[in-house]
mmCIF file of C-alpha atoms in Angstrom:
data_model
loop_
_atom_site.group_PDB
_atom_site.id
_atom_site.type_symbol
_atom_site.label_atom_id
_atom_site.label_comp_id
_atom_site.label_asym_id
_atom_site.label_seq_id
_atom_site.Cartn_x
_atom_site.Cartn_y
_atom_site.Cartn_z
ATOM 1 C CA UNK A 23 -12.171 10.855 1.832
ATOM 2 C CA UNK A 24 -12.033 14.347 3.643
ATOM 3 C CA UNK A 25 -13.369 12.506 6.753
ATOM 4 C CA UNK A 26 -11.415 12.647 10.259
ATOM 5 C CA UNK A 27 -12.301 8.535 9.867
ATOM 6 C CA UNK A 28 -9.470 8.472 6.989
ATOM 7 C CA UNK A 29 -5.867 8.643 8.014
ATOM 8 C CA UNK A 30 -4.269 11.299 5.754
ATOM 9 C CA UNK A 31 -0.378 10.474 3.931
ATOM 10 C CA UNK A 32 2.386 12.333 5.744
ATOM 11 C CA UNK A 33 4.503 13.114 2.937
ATOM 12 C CA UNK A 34 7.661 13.370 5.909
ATOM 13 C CA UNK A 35 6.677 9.652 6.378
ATOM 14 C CA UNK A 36 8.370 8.987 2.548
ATOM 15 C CA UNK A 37 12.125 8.000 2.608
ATOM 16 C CA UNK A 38 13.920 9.104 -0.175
ATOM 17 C CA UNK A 39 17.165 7.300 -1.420
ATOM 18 C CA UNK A 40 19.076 6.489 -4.698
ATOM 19 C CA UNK A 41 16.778 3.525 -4.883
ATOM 20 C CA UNK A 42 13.601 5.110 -4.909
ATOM 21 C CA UNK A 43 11.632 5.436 -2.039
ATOM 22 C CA UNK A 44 10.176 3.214 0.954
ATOM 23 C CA UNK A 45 6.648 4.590 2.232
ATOM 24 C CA UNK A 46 6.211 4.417 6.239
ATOM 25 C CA UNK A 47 3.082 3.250 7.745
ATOM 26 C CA UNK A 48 2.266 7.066 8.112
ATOM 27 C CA UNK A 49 3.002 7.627 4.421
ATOM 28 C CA UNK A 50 -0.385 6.097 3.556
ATOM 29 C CA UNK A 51 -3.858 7.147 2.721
ATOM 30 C CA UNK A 52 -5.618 5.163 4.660
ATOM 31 C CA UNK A 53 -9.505 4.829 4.664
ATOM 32 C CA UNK A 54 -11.177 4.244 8.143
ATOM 33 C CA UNK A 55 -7.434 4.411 9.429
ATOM 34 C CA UNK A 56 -7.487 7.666 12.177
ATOM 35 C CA UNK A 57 -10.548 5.633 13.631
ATOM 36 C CA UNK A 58 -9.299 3.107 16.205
ATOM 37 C CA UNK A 59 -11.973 0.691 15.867
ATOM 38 C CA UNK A 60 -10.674 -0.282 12.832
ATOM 39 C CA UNK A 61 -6.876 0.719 12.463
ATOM 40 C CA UNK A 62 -4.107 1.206 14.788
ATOM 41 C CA UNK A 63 -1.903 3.506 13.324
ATOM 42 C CA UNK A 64 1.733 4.139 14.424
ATOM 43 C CA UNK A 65 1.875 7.595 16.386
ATOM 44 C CA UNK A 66 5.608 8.628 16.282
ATOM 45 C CA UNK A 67 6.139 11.060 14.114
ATOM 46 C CA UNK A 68 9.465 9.453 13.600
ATOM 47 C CA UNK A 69 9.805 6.548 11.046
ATOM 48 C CA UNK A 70 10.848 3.334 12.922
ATOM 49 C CA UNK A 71 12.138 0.033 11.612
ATOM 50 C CA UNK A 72 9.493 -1.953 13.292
ATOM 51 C CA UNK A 73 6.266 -0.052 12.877
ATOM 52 C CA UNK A 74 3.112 -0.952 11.332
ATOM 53 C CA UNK A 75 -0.234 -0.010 10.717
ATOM 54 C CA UNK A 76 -2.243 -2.396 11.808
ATOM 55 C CA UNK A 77 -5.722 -3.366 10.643
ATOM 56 C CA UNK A 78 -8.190 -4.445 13.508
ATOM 57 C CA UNK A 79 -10.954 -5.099 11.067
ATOM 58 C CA UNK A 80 -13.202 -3.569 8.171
ATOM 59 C CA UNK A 81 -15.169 -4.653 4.973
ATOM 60 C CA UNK A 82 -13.215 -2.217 2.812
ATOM 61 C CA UNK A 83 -9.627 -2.293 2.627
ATOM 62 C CA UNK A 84 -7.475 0.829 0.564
ATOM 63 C CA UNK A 85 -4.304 1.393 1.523
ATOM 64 C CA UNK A 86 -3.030 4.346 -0.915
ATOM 65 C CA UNK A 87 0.419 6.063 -1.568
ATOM 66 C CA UNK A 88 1.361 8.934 -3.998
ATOM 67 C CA UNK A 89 5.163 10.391 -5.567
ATOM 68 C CA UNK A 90 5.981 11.779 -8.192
ATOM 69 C CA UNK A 91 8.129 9.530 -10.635
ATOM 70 C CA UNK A 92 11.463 10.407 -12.573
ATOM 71 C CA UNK A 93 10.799 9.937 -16.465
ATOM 72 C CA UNK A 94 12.941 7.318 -19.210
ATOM 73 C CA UNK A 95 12.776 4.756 -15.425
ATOM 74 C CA UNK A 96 10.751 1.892 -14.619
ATOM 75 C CA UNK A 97 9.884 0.966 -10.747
ATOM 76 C CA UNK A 98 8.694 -1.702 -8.997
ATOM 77 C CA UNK A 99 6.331 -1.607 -6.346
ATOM 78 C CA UNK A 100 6.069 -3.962 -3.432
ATOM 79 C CA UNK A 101 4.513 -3.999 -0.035
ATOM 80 C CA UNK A 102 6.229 -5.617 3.057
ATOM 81 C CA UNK A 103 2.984 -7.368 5.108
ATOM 82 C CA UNK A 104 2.492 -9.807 7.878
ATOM 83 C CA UNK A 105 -0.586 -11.260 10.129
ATOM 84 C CA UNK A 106 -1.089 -10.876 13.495
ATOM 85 C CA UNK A 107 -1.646 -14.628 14.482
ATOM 86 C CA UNK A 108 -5.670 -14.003 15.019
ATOM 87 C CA UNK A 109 -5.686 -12.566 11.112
ATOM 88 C CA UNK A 110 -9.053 -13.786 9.470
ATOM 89 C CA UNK A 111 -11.054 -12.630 6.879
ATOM 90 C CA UNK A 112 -8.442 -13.442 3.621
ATOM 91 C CA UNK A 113 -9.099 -16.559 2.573
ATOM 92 C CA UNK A 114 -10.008 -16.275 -1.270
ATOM 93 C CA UNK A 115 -10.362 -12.450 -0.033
ATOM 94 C CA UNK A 116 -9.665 -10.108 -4.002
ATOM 95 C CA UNK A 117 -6.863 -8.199 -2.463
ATOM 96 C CA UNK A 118 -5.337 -6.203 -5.634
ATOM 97 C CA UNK A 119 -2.197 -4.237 -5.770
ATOM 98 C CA UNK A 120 -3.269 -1.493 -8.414
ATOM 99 C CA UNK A 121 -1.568 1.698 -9.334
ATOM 100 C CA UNK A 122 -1.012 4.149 -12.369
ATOM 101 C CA UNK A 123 0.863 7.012 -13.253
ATOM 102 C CA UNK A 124 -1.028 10.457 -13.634
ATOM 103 C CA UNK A 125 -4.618 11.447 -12.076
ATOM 104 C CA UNK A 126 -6.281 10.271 -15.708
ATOM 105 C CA UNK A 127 -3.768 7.310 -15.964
ATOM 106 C CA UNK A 128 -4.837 3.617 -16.441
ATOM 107 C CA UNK A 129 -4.355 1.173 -13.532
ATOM 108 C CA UNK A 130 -2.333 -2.038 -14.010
ATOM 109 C CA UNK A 131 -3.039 -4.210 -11.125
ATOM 110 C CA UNK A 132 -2.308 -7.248 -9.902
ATOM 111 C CA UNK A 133 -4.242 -9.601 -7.432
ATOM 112 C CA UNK A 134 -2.073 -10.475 -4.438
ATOM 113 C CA UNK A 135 -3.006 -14.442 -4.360
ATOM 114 C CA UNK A 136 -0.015 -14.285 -0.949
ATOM 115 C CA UNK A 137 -2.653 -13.137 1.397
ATOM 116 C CA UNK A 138 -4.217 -16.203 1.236
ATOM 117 C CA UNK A 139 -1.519 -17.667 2.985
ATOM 118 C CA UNK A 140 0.909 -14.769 4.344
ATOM 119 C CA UNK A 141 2.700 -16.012 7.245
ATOM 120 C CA UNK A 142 3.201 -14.148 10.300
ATOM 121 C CA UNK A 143 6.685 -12.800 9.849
ATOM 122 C CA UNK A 144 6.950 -9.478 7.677
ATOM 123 C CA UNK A 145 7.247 -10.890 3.777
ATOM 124 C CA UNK A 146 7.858 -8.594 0.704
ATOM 125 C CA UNK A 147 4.570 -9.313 -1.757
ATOM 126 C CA UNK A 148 4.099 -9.775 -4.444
ATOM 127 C CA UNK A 149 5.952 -12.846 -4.025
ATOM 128 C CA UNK A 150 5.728 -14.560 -7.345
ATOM 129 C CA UNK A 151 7.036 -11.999 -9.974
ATOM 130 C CA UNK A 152 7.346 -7.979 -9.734
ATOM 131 C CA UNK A 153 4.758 -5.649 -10.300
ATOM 132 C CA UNK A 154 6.303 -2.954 -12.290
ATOM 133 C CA UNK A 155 5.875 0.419 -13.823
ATOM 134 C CA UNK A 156 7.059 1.436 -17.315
ATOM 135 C CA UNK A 157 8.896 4.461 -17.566
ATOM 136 C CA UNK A 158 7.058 7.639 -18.066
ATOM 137 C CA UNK A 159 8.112 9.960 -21.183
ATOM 138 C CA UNK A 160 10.028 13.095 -20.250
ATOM 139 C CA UNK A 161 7.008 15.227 -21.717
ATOM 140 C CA UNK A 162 4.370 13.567 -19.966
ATOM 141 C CA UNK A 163 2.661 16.557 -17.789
ATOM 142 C CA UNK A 164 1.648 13.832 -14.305
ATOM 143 C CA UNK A 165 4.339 12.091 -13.441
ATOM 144 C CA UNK A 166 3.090 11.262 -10.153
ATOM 145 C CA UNK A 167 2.523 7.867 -9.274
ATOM 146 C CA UNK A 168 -0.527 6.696 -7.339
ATOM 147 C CA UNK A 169 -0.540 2.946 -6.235
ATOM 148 C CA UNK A 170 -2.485 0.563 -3.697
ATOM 149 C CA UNK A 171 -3.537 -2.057 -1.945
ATOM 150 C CA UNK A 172 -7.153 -2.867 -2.241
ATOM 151 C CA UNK A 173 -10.425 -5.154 -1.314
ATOM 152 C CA UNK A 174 -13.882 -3.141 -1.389
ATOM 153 C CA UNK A 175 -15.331 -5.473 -3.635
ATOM 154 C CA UNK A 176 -16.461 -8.800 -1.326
ATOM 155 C CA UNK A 177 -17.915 -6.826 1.635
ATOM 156 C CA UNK A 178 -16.224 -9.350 3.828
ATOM 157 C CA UNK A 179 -14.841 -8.529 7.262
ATOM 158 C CA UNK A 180 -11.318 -9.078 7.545
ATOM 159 C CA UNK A 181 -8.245 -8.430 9.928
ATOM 160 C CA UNK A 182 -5.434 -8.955 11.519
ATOM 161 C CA UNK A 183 -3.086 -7.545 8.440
ATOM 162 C CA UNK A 184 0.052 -5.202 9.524
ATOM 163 C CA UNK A 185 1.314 -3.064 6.481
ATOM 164 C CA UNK A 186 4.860 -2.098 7.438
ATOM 165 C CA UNK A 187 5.865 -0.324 4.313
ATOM 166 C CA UNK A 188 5.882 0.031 0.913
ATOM 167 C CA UNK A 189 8.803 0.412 -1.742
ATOM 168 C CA UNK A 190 8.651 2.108 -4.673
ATOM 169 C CA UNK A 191 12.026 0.363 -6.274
ATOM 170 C CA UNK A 192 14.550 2.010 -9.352
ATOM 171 C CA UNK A 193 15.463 -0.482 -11.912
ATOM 172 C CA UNK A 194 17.266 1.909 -14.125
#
């Protein structure tokens, strides 16, 4: 992932509240996403409301975040996403929201059935039910969090997707 292909996180891109924290397109690891045949990434270095990252097209999708979690709270993670209206490529597509806690943690993921039919305006998924994180004991060494949205496995081509942001949610 050291290539200039790969769009590295911009850890000024993270907005930090009492809620948690919402993760701007620039926030993201994202693989193939400094090369513009396949991603056009947002290039003010100031977070805006409407900005998105926007796939073109590629056979391997990972869209990665990282921060480093309070202990004793749970979080939910969700991504705001939307298609362009000449999206293709989802249909039946294994898109996964996966993340864990701690470089050797275990991943909990979820597959993000929505992108089969994700309408064009910007919707919060997952849709159905939360996808949340249990909290973290207070002697646990990693407490960082690293979470995703991914599809390397079919090898189809696929695009049109516009990841606006991510939120990384307190529930107490």
């Amino acid at each position: 992932m050291a290539s200039k292909s790969h769009q590295v996180a911009d850890p000024n891109a993270i907005i930090e509240n009492e809620g948690g924290f919402i993760f701007k397109p620039k926030a993201f690891n994202i693989v193939w996403g400094s090369d513009g045949r396949y991603w056009h990434s947002p290039r003010s270095p100031i977070p805006d409301e409407q900005e998105a990252a926007e796939l073109i097209q590629v056979s391997w999708l990972e869209v990665t975040g990282s921060v480093k979690l309070e202990p004793l709270t749970r979080y939910e993670i969700s991504f705001k996403l939307s298609f362009k209206r000449d999206s293709f490529g989802w249909s039946g597509a294994p898109v996964f929201l996966m993340a864990k806690v701690g470089k050797k943690g275990k991943y909990k993921w979820k597959r993000l059935k929505e992108l089969d039919n994700l309408p064009k305006d910007p919707t919060m998924v997952p849709t159905d039910d939360s996808f949340t994180i249990e909290p973290i004991p207070s002697d646990q060494p990693d407490k960082r969090l690293y979470f995703g949205l991914y599809e390397v496995w079919s090898g189809k081509w696929k695009g049109g997707l516009r990841v606006h942001e991510a939120i990384v949610k307190k529930l107490g």
